[in-house]
Coordinates of C-alpha atoms and ligand atoms in Angstrom, one line a residue:
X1 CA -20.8 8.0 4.2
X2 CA -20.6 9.3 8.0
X3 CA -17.0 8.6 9.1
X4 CA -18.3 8.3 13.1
X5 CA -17.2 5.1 14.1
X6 CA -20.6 3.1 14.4
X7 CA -17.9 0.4 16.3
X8 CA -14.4 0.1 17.4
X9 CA -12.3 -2.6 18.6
X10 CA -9.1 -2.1 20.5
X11 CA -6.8 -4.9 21.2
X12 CA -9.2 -7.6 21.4
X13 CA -8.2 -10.8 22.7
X14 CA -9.4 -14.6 23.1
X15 CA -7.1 -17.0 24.5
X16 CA -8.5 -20.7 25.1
X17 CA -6.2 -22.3 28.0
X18 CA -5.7 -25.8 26.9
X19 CA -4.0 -27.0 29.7
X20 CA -4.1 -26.1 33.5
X21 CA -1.0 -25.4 35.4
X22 CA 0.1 -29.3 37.0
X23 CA 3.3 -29.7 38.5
X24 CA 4.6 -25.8 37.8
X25 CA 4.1 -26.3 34.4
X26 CA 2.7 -22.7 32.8
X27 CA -1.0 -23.3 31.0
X28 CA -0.8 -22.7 27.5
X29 CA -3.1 -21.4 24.9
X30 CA -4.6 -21.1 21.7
X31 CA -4.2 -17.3 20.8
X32 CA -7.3 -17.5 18.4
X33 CA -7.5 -13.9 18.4
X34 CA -4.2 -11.9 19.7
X35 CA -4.8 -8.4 19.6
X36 CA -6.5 -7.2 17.1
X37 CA -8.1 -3.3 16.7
X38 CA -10.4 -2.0 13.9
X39 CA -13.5 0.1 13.4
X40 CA -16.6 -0.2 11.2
X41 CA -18.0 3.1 10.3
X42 CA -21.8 3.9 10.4
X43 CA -23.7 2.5 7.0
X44 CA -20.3 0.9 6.3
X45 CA -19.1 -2.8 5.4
X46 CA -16.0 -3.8 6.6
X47 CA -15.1 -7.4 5.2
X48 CA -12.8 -9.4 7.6
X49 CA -10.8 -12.2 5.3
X50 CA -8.6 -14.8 6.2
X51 CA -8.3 -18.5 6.2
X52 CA -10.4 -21.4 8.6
X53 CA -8.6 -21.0 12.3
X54 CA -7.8 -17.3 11.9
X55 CA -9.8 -15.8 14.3
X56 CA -12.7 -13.9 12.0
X57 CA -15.5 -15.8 13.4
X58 CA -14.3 -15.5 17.5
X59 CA -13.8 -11.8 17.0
X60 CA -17.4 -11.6 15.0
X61 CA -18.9 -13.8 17.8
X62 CA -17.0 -11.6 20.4
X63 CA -18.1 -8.4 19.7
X64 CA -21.3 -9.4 20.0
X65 CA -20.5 -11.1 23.5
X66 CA -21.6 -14.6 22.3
X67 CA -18.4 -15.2 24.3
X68 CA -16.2 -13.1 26.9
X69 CA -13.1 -11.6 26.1
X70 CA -9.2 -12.3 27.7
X71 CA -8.5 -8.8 26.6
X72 CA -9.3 -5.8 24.8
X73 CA -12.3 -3.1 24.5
X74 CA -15.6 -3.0 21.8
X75 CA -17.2 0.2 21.7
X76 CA -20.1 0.7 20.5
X77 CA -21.8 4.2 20.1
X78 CA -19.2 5.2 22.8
X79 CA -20.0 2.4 25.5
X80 CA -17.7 -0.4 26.4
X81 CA -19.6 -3.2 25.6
X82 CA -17.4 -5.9 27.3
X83 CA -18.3 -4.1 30.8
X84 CA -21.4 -3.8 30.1
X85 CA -23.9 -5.8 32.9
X86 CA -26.3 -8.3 32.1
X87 CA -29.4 -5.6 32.0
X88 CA -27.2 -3.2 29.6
X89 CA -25.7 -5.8 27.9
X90 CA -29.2 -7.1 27.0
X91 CA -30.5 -3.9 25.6
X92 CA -27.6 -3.1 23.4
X93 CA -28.1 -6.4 21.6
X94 CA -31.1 -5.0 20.3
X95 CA -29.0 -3.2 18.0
X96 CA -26.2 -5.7 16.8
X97 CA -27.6 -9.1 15.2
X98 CA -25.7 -12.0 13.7
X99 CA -26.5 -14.1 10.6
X100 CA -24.8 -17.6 10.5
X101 CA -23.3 -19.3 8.4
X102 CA -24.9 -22.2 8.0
X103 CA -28.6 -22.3 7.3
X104 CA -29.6 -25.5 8.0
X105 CA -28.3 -25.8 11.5
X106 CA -28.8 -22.3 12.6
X107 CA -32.9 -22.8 12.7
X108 CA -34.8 -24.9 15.1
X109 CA -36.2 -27.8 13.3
X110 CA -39.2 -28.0 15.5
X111 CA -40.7 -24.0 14.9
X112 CA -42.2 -22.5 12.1
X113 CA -40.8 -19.8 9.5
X114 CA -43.1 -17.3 11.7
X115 CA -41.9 -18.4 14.6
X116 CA -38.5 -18.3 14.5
X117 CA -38.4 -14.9 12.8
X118 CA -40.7 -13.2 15.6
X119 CA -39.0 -14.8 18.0
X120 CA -37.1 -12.0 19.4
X121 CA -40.2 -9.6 19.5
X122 CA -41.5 -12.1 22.4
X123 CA -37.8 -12.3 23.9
X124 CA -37.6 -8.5 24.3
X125 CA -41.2 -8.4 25.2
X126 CA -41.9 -6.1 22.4
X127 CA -44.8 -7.6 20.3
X128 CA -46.8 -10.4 20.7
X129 CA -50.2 -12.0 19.0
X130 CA -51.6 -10.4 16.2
X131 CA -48.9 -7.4 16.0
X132 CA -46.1 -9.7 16.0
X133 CA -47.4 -11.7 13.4
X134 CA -47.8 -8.5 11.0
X135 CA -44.4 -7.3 11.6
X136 CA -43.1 -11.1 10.6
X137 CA -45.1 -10.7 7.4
X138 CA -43.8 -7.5 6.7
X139 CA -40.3 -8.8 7.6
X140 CA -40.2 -11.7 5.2
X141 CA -41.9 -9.6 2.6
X142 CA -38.5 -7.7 2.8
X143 CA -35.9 -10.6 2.2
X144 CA -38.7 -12.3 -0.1
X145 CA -40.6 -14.3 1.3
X146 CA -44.4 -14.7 0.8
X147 CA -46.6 -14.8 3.8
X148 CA -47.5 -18.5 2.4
X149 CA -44.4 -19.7 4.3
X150 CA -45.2 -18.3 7.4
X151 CA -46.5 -21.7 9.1
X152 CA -43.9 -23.5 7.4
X153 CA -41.0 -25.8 9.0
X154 CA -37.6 -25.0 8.1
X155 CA -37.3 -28.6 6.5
X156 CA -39.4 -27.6 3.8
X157 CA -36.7 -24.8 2.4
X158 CA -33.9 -24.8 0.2
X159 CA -31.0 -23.2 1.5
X160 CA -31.1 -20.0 0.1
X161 CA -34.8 -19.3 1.4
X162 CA -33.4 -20.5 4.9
X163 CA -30.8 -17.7 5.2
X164 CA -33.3 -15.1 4.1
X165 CA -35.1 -16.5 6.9
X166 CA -32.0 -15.9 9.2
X167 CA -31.7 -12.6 7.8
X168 CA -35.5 -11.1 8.4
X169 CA -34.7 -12.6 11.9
X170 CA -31.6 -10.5 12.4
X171 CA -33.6 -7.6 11.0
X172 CA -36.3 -8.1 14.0
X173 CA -35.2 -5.5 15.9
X174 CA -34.2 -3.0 14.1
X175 CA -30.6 -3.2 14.3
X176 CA -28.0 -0.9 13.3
X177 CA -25.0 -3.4 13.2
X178 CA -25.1 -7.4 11.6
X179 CA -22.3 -9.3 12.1
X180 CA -22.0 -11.6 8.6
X181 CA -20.4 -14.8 9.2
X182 CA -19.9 -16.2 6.0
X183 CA -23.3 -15.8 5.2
X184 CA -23.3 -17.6 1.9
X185 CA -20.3 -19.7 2.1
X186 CA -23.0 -22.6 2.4
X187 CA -24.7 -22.1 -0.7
X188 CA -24.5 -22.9 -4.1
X189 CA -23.1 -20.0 -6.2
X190 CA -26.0 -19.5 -8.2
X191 CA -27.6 -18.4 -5.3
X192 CA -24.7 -16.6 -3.5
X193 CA -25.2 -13.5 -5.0
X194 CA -29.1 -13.6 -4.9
X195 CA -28.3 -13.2 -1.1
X196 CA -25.6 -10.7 -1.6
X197 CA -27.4 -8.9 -3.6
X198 CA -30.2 -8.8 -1.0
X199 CA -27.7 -8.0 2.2
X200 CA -27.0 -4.6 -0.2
X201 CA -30.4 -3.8 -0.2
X202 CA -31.5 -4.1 2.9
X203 CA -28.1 -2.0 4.0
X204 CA -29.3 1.1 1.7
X205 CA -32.5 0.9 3.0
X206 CA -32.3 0.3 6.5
X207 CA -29.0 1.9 6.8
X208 CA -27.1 -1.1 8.1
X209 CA -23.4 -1.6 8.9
X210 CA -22.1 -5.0 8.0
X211 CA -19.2 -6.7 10.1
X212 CA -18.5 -9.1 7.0
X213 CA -16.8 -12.1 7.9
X214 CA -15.4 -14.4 4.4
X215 CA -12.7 -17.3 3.8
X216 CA -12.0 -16.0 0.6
X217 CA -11.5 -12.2 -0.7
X218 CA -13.6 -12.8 -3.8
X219 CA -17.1 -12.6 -1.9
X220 CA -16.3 -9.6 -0.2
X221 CA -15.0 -7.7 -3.0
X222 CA -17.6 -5.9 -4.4
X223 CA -19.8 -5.8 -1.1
X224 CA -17.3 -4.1 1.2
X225 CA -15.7 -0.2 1.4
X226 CA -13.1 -1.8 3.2
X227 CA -11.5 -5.2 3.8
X228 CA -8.9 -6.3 6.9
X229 CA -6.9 -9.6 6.2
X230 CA -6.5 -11.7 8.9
X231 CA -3.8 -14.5 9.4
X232 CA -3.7 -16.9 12.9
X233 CA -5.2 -14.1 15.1
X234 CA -3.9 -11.1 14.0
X235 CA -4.8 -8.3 11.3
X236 CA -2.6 -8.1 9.2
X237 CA -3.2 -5.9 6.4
X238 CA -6.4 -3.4 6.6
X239 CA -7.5 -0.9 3.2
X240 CA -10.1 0.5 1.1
X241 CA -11.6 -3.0 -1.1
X242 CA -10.9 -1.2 -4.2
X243 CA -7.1 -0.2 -3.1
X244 CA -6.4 -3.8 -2.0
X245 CA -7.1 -5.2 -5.0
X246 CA -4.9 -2.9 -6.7
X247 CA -2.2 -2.5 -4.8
X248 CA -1.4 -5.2 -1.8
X249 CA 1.0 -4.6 0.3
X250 CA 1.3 -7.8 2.4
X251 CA 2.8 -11.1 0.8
X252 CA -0.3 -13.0 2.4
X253 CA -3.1 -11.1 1.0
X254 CA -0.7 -10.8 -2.7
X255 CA -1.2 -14.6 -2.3
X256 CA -4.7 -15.3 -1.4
X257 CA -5.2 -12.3 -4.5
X258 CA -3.5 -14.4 -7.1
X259 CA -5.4 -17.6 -6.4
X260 CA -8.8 -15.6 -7.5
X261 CA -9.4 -16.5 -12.0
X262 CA -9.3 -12.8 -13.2
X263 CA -11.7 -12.7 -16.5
X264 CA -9.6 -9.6 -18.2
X265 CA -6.2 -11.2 -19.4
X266 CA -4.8 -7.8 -18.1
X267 CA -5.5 -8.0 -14.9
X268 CA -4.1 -11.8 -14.2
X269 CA -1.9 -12.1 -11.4
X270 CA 0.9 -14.9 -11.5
X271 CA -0.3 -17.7 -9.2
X272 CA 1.7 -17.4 -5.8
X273 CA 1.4 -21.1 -4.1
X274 CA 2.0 -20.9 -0.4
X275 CA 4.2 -23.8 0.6
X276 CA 3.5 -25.6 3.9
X277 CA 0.5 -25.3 6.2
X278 CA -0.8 -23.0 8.8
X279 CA 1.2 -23.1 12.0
X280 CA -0.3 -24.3 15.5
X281 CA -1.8 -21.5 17.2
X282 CA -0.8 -23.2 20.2
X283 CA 3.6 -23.0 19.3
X284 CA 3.5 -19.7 16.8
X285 CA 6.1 -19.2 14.8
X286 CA 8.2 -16.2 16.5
X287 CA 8.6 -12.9 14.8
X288 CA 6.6 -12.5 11.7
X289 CA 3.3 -15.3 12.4
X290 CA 3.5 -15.5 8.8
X291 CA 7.2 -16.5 7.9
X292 CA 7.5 -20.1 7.7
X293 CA 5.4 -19.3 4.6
X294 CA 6.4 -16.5 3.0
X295 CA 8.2 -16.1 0.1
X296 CA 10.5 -12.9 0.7
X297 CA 11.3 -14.1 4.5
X298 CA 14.4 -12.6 5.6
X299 CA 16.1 -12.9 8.9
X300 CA 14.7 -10.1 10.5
X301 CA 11.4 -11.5 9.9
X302 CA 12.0 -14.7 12.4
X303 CA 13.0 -12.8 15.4
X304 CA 10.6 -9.2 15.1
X305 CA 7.0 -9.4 14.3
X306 CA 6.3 -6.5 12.7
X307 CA 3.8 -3.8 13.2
X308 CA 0.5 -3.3 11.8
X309 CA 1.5 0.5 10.7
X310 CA -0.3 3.3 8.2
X311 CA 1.5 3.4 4.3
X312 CA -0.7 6.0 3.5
X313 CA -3.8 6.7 2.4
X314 CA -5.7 4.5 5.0
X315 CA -3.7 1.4 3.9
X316 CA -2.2 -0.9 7.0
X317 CA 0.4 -3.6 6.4
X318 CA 1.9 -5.7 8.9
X319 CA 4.8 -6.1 6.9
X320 CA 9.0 -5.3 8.1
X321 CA 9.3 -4.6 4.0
X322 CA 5.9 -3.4 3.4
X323 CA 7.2 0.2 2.0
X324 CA 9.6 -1.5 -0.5
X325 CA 6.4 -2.8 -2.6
Ligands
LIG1 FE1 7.2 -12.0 4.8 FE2 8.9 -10.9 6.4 FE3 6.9 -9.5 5.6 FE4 6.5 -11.5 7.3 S1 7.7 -9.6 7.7 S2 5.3 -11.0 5.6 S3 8.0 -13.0 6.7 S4 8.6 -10.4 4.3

């Protein structure tokens, strides 16, 4: 795989103010995402994990400029995309597409299969008539779908066949980046992996790089190269898939490990039950974010919040004992 960064994100921040300054009292805010850097290599898929609230979906949504920024740079292909103006901006998004998470409310109700998936061909003013309708074909052809659904309302799909709308949509333009958010947490599992299994082959084919954004680590698993954990706005652990699931370092991603059923007996983790529930990202807990819920807390751990720092072999861990595992 080339090892180029395709994208890189340094420091990234979104703060939501939730309350304006009145009578010299400071605003505060929800640090959904609070400084958080990573890169996605080209052809690669980097799975981004961690529980509802964390911040996976605002960074997802944020690189991608679906909102601004507090803080932080995105590069992509070596351009800052958060100073990018409107004009550059606009052509850059030709080349990074998202698919959503849900299917039924991410399609208009009132336009056809056709189109919705041609749709940005007219946007970009790059086909229209008779030539966008034989690149839609040729697009749904790819994620599956027979030209008989062109003139088709979304109302008349199941779920499944929605997303692969979604997905020859995102494909429209020849993109080199997708952003994944939680693609098939929507669907039944029977039909999970038929879409995960077609997200892989449209990668090898088309040569995509995935930002893939999951709740839970056993859908990214055997799709990503690498995986970053995230808990209440910050990364927090960061390795190859196949070297997390071996060997976790931090006591977050140990947890969310052992709540996955492992089918060989030998493999079976003891299940580690986290006690009490995620903290308000409005009043974090100081130090370590994740201590109020950890089991190996020490002192140390309420007053320093500890590093994300390299153990080795491309393995991050925000953890002060990290090395001791
Ligand atoms: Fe747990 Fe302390 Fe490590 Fe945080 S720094 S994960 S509280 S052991």
């Amino acid at each position: 795989m080339d090892q180029t960064p395709l994208l890189e994100v340094k420091g990234y921040k979104k703060w939501y103010p939730v309350k304006k300054k009145l009578l010299g009292k400071e605003t505060q805010y929800v640090k959904a995402v609070d400084g958080v850097s990573f890169s996605i290599r080209a052809g690669e898929t980097f799975g981004l994990v961690g529980e509802s609230g964390c911040g996976k979906t605002t960074i997802g949504k944020g690189i991608l400029r679906l909102h601004e920024a507090s803080a932080g740079e995105v590069f992509f292909e070596g351009s800052d995309l958060l100073k990018l103006p409107p004009q550059e901006l606009r052509k850059a998004r030709r080349n990074m597409q998202i698919i959503y998470q849900d299917p039924y409310s991410s399609l208009d109700p009132r336009m056809t299969v056709g189109e919705t998936i041609g749709e940005p061909l007219e946007i970009h003013r790059i086909a229209s008539g008779a030539s966008k309708r034989q690149r839609v074909l040729e697009l749904m052809d790819y994620v599956g779908l027979g030209p008989s659904y062109y003139d088709r309302y979304p109302h008349e799909f199941s779920g499944g066949q929605r997303q692969r709308v979604g997905i020859a949509r995102a494909l429209c333009l020849n993109p080199k980046l997708i952003v994944c958010d939680e693609p098939v947490s929507a669907l039944d599992v029977s039909i999970q992996s038929q879409i995960l299994n077609l997200l892989e082959d449209l990668q090898d084919r088309f040569h995509l790089t995935y930002l893939f954004i999951a709740h839970g680590l056993t859908v990214v698993k055997h799709i990503s190269d690498r995986i970053g954990v995230m808990y209440l706005g910050k990364l927090i652990e960061l390795a190859d898939s196949s070297e997390l699931f071996a060997r976790p370092l931090h006591p977050y991603t140990e947890a969310l490990l052992s709540a996955i059923p492992a089918t060989d007996p030998s493999q079976r983790r003891q299940r580690i039950l986290l006690e009490g529930d995620v903290p308000n990202a409005m009043n974090l807990p100081s130090g370590c974010r994740f201590h109020t819920r950890c089991p190996y807390c020490q002192a140390v751990c309420r007053e320093q919040e500890p590093e994300l720092k390299e153990m080795g072999n491309g393995h991050f861990c925000a953890c002060h004992f990290s090395e001791k595992r």
